PDB file of C-alpha atoms in Angstrom:
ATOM      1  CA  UNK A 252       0.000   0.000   0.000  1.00 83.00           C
ATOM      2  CA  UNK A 253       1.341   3.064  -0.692  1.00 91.00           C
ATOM      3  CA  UNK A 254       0.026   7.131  -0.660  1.00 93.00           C
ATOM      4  CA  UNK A 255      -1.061   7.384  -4.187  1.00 93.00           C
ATOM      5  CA  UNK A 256      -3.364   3.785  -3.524  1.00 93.00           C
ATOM      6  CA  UNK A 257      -4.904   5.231  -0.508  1.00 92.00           C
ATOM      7  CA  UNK A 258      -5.584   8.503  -2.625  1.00 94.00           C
ATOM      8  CA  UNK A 259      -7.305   6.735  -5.303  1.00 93.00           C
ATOM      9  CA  UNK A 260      -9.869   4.830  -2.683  1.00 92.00           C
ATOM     10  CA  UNK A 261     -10.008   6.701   0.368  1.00 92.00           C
ATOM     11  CA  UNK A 262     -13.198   7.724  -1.432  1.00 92.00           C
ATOM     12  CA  UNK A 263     -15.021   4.303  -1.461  1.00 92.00           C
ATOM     13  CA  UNK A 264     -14.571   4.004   2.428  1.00 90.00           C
ATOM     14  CA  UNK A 265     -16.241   7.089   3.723  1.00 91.00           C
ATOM     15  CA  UNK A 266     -18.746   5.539   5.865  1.00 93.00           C
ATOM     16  CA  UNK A 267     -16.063   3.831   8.287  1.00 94.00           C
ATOM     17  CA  UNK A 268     -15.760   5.038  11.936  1.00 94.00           C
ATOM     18  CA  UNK A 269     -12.415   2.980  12.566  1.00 95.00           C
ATOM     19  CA  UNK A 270      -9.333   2.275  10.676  1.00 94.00           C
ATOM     20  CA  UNK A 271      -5.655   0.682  11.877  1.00 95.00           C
ATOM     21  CA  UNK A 272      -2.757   1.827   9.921  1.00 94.00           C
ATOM     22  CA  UNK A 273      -0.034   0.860  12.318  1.00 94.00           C
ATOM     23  CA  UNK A 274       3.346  -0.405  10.769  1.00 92.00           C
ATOM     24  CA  UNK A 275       2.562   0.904   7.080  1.00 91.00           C
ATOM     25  CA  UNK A 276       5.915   2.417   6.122  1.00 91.00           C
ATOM     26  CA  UNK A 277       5.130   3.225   2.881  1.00 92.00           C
ATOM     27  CA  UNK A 278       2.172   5.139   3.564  1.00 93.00           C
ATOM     28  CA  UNK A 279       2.732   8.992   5.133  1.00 94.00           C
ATOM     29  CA  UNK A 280       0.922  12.011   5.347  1.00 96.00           C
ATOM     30  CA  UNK A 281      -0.710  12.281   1.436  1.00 96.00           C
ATOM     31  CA  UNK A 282      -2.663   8.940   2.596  1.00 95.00           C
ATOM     32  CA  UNK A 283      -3.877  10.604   6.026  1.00 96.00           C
ATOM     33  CA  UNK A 284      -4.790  13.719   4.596  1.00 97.00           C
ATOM     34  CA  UNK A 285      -6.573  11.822   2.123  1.00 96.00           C
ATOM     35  CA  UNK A 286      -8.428   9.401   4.265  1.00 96.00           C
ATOM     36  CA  UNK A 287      -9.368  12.602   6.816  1.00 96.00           C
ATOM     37  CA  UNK A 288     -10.801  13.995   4.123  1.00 95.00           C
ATOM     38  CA  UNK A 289     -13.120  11.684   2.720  1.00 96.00           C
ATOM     39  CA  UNK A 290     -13.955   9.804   5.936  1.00 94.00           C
ATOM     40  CA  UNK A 291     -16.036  12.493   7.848  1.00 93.00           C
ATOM     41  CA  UNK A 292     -17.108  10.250  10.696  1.00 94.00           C
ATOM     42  CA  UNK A 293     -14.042   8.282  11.621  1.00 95.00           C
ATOM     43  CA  UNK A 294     -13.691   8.298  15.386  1.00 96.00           C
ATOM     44  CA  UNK A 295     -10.770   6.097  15.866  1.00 96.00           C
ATOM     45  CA  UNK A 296      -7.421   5.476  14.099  1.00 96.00           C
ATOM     46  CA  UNK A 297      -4.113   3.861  14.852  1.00 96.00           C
ATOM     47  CA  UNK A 298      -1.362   4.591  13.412  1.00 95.00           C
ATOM     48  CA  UNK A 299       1.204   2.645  15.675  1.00 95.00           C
ATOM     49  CA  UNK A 300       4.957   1.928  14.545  1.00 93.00           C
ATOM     50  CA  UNK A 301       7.215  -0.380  15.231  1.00 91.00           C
ATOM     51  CA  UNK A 302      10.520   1.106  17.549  1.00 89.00           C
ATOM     52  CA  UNK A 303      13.183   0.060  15.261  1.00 88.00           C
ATOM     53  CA  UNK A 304      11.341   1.482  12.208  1.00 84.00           C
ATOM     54  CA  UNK A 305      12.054   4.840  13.670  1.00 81.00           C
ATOM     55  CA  UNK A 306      15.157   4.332  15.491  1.00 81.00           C
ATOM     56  CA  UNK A 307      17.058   7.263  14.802  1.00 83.00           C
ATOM     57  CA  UNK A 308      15.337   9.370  12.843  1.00 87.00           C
ATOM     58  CA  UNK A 309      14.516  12.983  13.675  1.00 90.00           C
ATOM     59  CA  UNK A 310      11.029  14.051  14.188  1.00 90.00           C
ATOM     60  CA  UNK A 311       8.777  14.818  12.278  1.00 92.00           C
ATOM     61  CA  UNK A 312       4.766  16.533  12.432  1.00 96.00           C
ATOM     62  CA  UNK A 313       3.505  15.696   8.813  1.00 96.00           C
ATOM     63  CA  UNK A 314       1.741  13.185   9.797  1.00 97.00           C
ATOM     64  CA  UNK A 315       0.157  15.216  13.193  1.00 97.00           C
ATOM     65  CA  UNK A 316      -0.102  17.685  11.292  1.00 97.00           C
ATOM     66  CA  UNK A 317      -2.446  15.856   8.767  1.00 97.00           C
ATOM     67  CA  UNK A 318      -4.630  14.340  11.176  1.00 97.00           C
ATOM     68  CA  UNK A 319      -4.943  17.869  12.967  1.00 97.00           C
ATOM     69  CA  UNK A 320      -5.817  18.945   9.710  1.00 97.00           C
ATOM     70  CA  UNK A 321      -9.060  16.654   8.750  1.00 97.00           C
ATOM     71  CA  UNK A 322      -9.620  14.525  11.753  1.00 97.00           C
ATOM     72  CA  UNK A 323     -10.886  16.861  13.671  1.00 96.00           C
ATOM     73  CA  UNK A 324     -13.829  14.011  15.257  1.00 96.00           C
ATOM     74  CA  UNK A 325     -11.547  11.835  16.455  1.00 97.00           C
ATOM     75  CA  UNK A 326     -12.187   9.890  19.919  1.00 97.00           C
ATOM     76  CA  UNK A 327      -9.470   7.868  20.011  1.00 97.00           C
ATOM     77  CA  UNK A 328      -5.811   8.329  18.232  1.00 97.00           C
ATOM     78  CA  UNK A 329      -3.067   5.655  18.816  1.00 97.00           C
ATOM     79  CA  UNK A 330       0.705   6.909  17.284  1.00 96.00           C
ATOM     80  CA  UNK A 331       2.764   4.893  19.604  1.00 95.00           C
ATOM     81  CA  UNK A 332       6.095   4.868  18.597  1.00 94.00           C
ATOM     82  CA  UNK A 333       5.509   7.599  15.951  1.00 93.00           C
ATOM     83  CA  UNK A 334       8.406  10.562  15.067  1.00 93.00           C
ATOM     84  CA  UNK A 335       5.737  13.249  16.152  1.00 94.00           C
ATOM     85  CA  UNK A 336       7.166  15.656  18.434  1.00 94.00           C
ATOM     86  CA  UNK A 337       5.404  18.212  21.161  1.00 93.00           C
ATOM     87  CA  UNK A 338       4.183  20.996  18.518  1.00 95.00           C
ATOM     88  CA  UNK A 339       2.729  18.194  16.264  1.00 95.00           C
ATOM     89  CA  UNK A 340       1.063  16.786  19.710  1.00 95.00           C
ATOM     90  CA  UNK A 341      -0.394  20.322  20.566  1.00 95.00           C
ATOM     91  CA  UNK A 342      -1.941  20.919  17.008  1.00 96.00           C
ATOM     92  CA  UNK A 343      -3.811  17.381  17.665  1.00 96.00           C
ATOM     93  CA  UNK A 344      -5.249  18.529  20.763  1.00 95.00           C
ATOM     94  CA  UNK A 345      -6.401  21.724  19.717  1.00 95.00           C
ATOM     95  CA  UNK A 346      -7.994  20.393  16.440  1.00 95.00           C
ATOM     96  CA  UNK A 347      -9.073  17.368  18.123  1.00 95.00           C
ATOM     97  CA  UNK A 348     -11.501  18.580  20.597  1.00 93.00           C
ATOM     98  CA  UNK A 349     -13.254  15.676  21.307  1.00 95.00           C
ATOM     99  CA  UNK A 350     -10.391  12.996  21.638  1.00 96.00           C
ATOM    100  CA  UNK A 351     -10.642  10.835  24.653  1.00 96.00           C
ATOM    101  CA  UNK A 352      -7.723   8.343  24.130  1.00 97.00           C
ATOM    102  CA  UNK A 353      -4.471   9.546  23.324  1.00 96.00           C
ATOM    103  CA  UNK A 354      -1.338   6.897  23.037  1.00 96.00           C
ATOM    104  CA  UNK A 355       1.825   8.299  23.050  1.00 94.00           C
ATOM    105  CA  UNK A 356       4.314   5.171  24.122  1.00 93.00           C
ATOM    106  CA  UNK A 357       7.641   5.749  22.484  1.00 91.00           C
ATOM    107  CA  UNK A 358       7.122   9.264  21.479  1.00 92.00           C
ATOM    108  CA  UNK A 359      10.152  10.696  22.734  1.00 90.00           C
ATOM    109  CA  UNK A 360      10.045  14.014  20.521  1.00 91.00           C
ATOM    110  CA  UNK A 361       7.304  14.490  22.592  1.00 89.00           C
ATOM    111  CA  UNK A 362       8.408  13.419  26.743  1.00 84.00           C
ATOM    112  CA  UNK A 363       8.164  17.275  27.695  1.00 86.00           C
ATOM    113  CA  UNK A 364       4.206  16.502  27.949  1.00 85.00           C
ATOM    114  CA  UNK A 365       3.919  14.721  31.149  1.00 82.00           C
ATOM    115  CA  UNK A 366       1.749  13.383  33.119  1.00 84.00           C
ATOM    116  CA  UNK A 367       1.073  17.006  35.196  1.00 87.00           C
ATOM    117  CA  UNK A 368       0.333  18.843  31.903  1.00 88.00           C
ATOM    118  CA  UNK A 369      -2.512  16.530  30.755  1.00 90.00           C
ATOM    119  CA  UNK A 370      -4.467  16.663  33.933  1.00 89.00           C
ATOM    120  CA  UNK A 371      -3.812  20.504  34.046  1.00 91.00           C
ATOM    121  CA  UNK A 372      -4.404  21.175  30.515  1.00 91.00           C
ATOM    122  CA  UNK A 373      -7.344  17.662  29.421  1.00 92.00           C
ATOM    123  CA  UNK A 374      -8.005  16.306  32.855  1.00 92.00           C
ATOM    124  CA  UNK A 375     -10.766  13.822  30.876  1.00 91.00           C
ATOM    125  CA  UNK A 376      -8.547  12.833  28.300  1.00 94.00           C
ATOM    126  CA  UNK A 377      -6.674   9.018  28.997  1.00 95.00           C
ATOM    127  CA  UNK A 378      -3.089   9.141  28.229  1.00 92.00           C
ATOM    128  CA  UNK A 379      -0.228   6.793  27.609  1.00 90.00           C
ATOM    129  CA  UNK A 380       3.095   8.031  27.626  1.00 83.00           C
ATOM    130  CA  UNK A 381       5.119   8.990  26.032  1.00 85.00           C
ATOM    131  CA  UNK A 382       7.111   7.453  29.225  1.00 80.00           C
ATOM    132  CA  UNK A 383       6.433   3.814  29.034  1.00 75.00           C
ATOM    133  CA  UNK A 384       6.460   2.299  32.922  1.00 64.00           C
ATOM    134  CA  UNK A 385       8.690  -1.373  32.779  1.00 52.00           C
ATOM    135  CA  UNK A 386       6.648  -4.454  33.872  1.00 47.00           C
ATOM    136  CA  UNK A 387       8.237  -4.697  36.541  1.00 43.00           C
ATOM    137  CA  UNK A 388       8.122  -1.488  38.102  1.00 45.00           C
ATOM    138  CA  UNK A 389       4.452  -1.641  37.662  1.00 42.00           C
ATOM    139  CA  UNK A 390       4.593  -5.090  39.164  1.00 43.00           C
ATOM    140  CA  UNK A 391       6.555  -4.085  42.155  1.00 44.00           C
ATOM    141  CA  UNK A 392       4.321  -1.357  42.377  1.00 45.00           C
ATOM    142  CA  UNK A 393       0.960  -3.853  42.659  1.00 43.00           C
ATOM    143  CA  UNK A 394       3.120  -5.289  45.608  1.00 44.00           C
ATOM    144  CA  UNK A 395       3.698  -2.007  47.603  1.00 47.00           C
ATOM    145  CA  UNK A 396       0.028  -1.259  47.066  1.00 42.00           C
ATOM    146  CA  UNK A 397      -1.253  -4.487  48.561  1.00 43.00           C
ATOM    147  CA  UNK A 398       0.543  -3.838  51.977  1.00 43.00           C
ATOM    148  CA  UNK A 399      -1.017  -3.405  55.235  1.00 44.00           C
ATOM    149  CA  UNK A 400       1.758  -2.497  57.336  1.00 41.00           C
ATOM    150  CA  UNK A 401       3.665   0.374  57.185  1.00 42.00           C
ATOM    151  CA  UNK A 402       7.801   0.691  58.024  1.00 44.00           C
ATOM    152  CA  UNK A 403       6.566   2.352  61.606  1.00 43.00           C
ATOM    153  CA  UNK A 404       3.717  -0.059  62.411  1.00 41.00           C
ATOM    154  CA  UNK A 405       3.961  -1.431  65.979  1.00 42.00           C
ATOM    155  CA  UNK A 406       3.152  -5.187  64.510  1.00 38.00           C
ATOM    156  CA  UNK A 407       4.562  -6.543  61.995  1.00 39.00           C
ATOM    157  CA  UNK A 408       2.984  -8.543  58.692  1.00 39.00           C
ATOM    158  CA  UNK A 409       2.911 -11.985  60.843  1.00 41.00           C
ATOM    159  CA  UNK A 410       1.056 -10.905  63.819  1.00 43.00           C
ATOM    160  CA  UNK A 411       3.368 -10.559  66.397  1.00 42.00           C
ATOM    161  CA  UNK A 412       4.187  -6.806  68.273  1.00 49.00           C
ATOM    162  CA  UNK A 413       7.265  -5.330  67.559  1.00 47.00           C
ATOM    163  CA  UNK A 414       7.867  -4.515  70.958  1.00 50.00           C
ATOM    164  CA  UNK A 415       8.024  -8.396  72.298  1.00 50.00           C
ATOM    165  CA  UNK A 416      10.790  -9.308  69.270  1.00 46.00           C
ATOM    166  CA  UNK A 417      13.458  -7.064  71.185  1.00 49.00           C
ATOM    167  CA  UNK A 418      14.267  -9.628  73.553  1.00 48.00           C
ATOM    168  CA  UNK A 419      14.547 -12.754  71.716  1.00 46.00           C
ATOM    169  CA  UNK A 420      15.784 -14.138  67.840  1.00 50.00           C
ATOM    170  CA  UNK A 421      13.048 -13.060  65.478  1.00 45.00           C
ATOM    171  CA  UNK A 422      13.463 -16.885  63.848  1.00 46.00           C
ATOM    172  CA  UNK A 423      12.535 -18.294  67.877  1.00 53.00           C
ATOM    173  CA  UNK A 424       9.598 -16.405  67.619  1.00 48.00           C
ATOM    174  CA  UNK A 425       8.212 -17.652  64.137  1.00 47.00           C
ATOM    175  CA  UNK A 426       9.745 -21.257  64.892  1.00 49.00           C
ATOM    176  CA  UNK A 427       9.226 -22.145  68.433  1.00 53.00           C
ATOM    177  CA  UNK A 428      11.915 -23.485  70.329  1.00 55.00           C
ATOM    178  CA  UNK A 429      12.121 -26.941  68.852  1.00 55.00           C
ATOM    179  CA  UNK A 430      14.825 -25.801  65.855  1.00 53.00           C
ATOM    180  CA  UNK A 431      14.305 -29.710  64.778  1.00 55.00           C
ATOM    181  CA  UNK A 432      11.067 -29.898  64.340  1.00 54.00           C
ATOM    182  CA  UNK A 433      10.424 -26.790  63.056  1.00 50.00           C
ATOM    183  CA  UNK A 434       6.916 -26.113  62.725  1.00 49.00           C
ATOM    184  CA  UNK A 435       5.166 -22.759  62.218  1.00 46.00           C
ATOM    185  CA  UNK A 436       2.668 -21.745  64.991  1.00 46.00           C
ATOM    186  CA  UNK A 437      -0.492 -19.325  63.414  1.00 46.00           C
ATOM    187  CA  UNK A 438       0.932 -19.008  59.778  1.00 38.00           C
ATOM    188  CA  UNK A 439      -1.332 -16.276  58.380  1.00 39.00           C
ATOM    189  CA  UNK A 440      -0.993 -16.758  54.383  1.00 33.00           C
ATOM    190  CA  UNK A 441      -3.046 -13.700  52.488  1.00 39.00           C
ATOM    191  CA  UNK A 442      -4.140 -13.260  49.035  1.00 36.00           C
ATOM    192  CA  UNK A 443      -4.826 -10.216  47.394  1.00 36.00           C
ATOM    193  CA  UNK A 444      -6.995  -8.857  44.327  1.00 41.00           C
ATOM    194  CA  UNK A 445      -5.999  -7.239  41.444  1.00 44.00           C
ATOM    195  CA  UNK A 446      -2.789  -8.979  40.932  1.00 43.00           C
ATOM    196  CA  UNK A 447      -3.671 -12.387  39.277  1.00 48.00           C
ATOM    197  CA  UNK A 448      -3.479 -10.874  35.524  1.00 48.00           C
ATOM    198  CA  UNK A 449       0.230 -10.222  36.352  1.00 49.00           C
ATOM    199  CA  UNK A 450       0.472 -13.553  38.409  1.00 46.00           C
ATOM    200  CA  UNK A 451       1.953 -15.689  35.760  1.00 47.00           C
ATOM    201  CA  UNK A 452       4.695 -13.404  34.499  1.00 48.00           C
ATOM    202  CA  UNK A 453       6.332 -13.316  37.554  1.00 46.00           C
ATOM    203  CA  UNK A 454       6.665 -17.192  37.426  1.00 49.00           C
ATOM    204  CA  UNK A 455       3.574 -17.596  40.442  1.00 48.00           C
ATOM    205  CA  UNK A 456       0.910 -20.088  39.386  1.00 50.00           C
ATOM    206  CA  UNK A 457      -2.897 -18.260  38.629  1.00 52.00           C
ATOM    207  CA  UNK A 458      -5.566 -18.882  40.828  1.00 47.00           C
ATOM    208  CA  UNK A 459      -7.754 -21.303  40.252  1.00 46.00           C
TER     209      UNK A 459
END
């Protein structure tokens, strides 16, 4: 597929609310302007690249600058990975005025607009990125969240005070005193939701 194609039948598709153009490299801003203007009610595109397609390249707004251009109903916009850089971004938001969903992963022309400018500036908009958060950050993250017991709590996550555990071996009081035997008194195992999607990537068998 290339731009003069997508000229020649961007006409015949006019009625479609939805359209994925992610990874087309041989399609570029001729092909969006084209498709924005003949398909009045599209709501939704992607246009999502893959990272080593753009690997260093500089940035560039044709594209954003297209879709500000003749997209201007657009709900939901996907241009992960995309050259665009913050002035292309802007000119999207302030065409797009009804945009909801905005995905940015990867967008590193653009990783001035953070997190505190979209809730200042579109506090109902959903964005992600440009800053993509690692697995396990977001992981360990789940984990921190699911604790009841703070550093400074007087008991600790087993049940016992941390004021008795000064005068005696923290493993006497979790094992008894019979080291050979070895048996846990009051074991308090605890399961938490939210955190079974993520269960299996960090090697922990899934609920049943």
């Amino acid at each position: 597929m290339s731009d003069s194609i997508v000229e020649q039948t961007a006409g015949r598709l006019a009625t479609i609310t939805f359209l994925d153009l992610s990874y087309c490299c041989k399609i570029g801003p001729r092909a969006l302007e084209a498709i924005g203007k003949h398909c009045k009610v599209l709501v939704s595109l992607r246009r999502n690249m893959h990272p080593l397609d753009n690997a260093d390249k500089p940035p560039q707004d044709d594209e954003a600058n297209a879709i500000a251009a003749t997209m201007p109903r657009l709900k939901h916009l996907e241009m992960a990975y995309n050259l665009v850089s913050t002035t292309g971004i802007l000119k999207i938001l302030a065409s797009c005025s009804e945009l909801e969903y905005l995905d940015l992963r990867g967008c590193w022309d653009a990783d001035d607009l953070d997190e505190k400018f979209f809730k200042e500036k579109f506090p109902k908009l959903k964005v992600l990125g440009p800053v993509i958060m690692d697995a396990m950050d977001y992981r360990m993250d789940e984990w921190d969240y699911c604790s009841d017991y703070s550093d400074g709590s007087e008991y600790l996550s087993w049940g016992y005070p941390a004021s008795e555990l000064d005068d005696f071996d923290i493993y006497d009081a979790l094992w008894g005193d019979d080291e050979d035997n070895m048996v846990l008194d009051e074991l308090e195992l605890r399961f938490y939701e939210g955190i079974n999607e993520d269960a299996g990537m960090s090697g922990w068998p899934l609920s049943p």
